[in-house]
Every structure is written in C-alpha cells, then in structure tokens.
JSON list of C-alpha atoms in Angstrom, two decimals:
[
{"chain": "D", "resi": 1, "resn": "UNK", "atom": "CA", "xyz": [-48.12, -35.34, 5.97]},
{"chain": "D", "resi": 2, "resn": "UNK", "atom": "CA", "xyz": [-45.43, -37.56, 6.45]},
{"chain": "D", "resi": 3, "resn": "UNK", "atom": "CA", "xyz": [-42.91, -35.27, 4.14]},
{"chain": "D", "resi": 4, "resn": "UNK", "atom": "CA", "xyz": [-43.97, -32.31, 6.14]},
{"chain": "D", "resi": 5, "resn": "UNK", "atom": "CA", "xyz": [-42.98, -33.32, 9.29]},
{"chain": "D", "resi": 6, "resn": "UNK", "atom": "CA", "xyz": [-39.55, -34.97, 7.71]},
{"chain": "D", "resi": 7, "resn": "UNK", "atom": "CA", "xyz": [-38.91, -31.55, 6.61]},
{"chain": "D", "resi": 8, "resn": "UNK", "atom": "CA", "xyz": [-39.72, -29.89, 9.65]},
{"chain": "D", "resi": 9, "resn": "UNK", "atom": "CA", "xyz": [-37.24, -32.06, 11.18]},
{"chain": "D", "resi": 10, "resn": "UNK", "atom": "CA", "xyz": [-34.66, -31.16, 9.14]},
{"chain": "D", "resi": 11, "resn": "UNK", "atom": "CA", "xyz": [-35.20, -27.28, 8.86]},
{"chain": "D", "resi": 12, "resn": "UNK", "atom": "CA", "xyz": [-35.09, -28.17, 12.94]},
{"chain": "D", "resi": 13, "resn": "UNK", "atom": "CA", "xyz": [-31.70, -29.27, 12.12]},
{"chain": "D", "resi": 14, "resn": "UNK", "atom": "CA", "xyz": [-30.48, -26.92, 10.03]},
{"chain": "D", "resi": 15, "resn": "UNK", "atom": "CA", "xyz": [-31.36, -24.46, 12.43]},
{"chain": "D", "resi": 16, "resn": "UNK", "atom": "CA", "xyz": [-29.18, -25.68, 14.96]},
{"chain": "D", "resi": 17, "resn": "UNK", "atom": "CA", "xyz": [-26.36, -26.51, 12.80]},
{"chain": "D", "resi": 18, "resn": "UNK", "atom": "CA", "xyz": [-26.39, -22.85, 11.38]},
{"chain": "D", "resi": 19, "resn": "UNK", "atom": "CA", "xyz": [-26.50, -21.60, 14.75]},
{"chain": "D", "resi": 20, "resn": "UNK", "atom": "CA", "xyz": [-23.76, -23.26, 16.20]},
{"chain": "D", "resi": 21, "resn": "UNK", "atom": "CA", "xyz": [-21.31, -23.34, 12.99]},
{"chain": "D", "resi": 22, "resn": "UNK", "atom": "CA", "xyz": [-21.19, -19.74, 13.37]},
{"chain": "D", "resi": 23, "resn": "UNK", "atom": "CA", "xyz": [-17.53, -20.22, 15.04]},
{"chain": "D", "resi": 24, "resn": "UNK", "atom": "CA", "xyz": [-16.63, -23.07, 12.60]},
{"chain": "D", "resi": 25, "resn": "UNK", "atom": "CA", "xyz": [-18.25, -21.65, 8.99]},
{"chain": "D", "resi": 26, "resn": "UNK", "atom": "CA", "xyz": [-18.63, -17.76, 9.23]},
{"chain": "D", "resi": 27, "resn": "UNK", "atom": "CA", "xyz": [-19.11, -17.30, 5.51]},
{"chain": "D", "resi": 28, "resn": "UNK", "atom": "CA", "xyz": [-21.87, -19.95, 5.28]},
{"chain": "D", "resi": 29, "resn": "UNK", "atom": "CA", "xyz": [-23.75, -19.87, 8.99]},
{"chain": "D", "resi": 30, "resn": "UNK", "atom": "CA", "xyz": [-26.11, -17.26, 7.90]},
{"chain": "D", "resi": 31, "resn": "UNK", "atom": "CA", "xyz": [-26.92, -19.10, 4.62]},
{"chain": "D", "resi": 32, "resn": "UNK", "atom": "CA", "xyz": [-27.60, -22.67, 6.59]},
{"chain": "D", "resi": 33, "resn": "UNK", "atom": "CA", "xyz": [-29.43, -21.03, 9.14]},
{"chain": "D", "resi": 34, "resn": "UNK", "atom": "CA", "xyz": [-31.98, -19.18, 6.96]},
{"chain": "D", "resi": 35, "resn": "UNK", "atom": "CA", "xyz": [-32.61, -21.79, 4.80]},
{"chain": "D", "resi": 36, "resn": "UNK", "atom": "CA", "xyz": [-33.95, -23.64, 8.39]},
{"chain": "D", "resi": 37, "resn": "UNK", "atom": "CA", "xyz": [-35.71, -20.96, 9.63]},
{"chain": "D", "resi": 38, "resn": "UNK", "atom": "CA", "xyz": [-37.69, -20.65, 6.24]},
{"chain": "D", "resi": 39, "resn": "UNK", "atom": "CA", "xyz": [-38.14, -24.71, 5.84]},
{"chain": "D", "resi": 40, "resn": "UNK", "atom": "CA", "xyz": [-38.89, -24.80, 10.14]},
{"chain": "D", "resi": 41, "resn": "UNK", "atom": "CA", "xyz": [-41.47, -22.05, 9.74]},
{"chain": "D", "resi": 42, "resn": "UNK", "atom": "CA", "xyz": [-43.36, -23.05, 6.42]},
{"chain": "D", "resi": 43, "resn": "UNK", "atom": "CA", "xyz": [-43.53, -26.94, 7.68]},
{"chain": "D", "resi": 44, "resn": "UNK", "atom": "CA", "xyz": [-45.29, -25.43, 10.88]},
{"chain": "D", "resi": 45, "resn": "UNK", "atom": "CA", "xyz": [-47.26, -23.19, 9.04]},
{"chain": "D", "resi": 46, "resn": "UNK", "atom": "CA", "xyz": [-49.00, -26.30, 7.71]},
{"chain": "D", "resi": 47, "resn": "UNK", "atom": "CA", "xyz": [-48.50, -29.07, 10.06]},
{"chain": "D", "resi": 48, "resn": "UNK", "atom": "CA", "xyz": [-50.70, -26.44, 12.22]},
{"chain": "D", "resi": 49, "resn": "UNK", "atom": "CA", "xyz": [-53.56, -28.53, 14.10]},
{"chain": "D", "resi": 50, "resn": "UNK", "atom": "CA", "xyz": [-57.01, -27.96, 13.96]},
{"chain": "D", "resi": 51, "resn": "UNK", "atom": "CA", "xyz": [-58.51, -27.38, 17.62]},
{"chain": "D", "resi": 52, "resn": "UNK", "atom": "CA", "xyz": [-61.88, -26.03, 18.70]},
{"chain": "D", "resi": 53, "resn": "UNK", "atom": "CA", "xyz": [-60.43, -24.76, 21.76]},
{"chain": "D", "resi": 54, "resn": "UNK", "atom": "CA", "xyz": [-59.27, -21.19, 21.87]},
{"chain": "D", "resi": 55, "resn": "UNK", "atom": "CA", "xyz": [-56.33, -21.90, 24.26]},
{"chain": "D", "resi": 56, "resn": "UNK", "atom": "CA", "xyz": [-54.86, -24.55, 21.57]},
{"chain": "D", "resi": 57, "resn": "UNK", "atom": "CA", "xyz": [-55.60, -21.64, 18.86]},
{"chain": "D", "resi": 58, "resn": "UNK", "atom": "CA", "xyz": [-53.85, -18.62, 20.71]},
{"chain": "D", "resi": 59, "resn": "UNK", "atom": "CA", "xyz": [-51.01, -21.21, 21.42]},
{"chain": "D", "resi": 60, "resn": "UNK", "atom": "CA", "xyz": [-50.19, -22.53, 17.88]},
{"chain": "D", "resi": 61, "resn": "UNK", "atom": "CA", "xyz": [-50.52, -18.64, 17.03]},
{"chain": "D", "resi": 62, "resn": "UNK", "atom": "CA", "xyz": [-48.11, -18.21, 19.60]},
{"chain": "D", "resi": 63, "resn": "UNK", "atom": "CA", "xyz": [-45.60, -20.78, 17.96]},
{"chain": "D", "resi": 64, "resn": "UNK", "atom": "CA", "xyz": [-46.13, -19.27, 13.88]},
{"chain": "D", "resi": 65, "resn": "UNK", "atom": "CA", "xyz": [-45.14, -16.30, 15.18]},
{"chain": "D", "resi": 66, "resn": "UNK", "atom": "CA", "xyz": [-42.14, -17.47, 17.33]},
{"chain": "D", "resi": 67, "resn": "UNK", "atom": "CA", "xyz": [-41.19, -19.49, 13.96]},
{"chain": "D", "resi": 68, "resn": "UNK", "atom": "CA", "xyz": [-41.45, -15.97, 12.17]},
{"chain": "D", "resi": 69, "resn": "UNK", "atom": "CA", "xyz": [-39.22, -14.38, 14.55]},
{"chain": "D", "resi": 70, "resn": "UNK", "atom": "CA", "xyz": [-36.47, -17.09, 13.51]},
{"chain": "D", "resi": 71, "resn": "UNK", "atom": "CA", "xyz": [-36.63, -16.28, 10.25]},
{"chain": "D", "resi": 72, "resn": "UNK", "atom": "CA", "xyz": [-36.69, -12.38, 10.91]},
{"chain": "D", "resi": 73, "resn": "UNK", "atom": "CA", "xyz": [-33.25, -13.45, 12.98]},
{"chain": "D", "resi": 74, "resn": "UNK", "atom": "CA", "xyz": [-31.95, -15.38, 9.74]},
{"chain": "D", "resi": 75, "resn": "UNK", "atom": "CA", "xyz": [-33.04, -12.02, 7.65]},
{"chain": "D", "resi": 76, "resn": "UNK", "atom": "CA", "xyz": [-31.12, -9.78, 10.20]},
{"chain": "D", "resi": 77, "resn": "UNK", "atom": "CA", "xyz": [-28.51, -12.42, 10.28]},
{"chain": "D", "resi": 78, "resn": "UNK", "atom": "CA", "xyz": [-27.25, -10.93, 6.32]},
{"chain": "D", "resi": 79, "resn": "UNK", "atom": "CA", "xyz": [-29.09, -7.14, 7.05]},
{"chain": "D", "resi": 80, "resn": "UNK", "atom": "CA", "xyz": [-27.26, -6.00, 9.89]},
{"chain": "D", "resi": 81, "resn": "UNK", "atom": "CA", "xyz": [-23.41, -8.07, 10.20]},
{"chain": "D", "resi": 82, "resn": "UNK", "atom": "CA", "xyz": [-23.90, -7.19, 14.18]},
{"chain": "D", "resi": 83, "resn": "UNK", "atom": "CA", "xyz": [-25.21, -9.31, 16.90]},
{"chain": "D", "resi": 84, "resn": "UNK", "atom": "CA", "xyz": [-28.85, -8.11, 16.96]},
{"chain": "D", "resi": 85, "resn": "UNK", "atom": "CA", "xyz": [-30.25, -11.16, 15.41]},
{"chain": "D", "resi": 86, "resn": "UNK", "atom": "CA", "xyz": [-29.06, -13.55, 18.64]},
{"chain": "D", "resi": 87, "resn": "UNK", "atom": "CA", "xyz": [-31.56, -11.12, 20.77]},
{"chain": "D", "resi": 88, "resn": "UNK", "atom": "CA", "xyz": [-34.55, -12.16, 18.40]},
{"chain": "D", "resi": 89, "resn": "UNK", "atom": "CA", "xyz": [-33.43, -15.33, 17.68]},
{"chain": "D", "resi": 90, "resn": "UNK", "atom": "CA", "xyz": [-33.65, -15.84, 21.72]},
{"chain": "D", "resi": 91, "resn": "UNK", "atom": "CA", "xyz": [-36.98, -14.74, 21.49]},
{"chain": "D", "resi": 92, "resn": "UNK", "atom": "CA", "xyz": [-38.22, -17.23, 19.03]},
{"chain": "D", "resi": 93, "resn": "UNK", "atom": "CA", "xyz": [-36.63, -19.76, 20.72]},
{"chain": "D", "resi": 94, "resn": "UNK", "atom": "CA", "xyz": [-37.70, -19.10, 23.48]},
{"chain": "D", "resi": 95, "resn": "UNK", "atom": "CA", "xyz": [-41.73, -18.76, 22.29]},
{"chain": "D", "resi": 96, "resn": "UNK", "atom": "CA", "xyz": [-41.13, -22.30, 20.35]},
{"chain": "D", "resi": 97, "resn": "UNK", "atom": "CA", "xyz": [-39.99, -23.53, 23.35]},
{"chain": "D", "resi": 98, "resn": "UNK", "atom": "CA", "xyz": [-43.04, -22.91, 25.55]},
{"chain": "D", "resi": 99, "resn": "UNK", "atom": "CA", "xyz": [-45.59, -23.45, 23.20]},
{"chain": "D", "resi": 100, "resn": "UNK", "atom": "CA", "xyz": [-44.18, -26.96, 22.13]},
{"chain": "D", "resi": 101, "resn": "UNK", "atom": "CA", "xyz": [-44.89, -28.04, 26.07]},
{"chain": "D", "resi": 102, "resn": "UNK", "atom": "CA", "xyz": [-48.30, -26.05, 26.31]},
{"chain": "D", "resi": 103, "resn": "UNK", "atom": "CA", "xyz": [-50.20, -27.36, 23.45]},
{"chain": "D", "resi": 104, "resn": "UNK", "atom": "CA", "xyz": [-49.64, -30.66, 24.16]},
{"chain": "D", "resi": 105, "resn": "UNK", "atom": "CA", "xyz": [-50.81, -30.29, 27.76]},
{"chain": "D", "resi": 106, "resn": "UNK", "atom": "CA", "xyz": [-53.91, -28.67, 26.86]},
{"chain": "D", "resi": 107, "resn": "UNK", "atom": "CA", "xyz": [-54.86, -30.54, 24.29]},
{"chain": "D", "resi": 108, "resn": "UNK", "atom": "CA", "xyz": [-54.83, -33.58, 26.52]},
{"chain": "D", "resi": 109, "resn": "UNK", "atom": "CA", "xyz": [-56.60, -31.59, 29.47]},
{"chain": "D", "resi": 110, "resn": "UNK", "atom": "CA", "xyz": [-59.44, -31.15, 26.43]},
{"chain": "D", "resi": 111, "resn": "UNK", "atom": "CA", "xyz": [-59.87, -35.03, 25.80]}
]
C-alpha cells in the first residue's frame, strides 16, 4: 500500500513536470507527461477506497474517470500535435480537483 501511494505521488509529479516543461523540453513533454498520467491513473485505480455510501462511490467514480481523461490528454498529446489536449487535460484537472475535497468531506460527515 505504501508503494502505491509513493507512486501515485510521483506519477503526481511527473504530471506536473510534463506539463509545465512543455516550453523548456518540447521533444520530451509529451513522453514525461504520459508516463504520469498512466502511473497517476493506475495508482488511483487501486488505492480506490471501499465505502458503503453511494455519495463516496459516485465520487471516487468521478475521480477514475477524471484520471482517465489525463491520460486521454497525454494520448492526444502525440495523436493530434495541436492544442486540443490542454482543453481535456483542464477537464481532468479540474474533476481531480473537486473530488479530492469532496470525498474527504463526506466521508467524515459518514463517521
């Protein structure tokens, strides 16, 4: 468990760093960022809590499917050369970003 979350950690990182060396690295942003995306999403895929509640279920469905859409951004990231991917990337981001304050707050309104 503990491995899992190191690596979630650093696909986290990778993430950013492959997302902001896009100015600095253009040749190898794409590859860095993927490789996050894919090490980010699987790491959640199975660091995924067990909850009774169907609010806590729906969210963490909510955030494996906002990690999927940063790894459909990485994918569009080689696929298209254009600036599509930042639109979808935005939206994962942006669904990771709300579930990661929203299951914690339910999940302590269930205790």
């Amino acid at each position: 468990m503990k491995a899992i979350q190191s690596l979630y950690y650093l696909g986290a990182v990778a993430l950013l760093v492959g997302a902001a060396s896009r100015m600095f690295l253009p040749e190898y942003y794409s590859y860095i960022y993927l490789s996050g995306a894919v090490v980010f999403a699987v790491s959640q895929f199975l660091l995924r809590p067990r909850h009774k509640h169907f609010m806590v279920r729906r969210l963490v469905t909510q955030q494996q499917i906002g990690a999927l859409l940063l790894v459909a951004a990485g994918v569009m990231m080689f696929v298209l050369r254009n600036n599509e991917w930042v639109a979808v990337m935005f939206c994962g981001a942006l669904m990771e970003l709300y579930t990661a304050f929203r299951i914690p707050a339910e999940i302590e309104k269930h205790k």
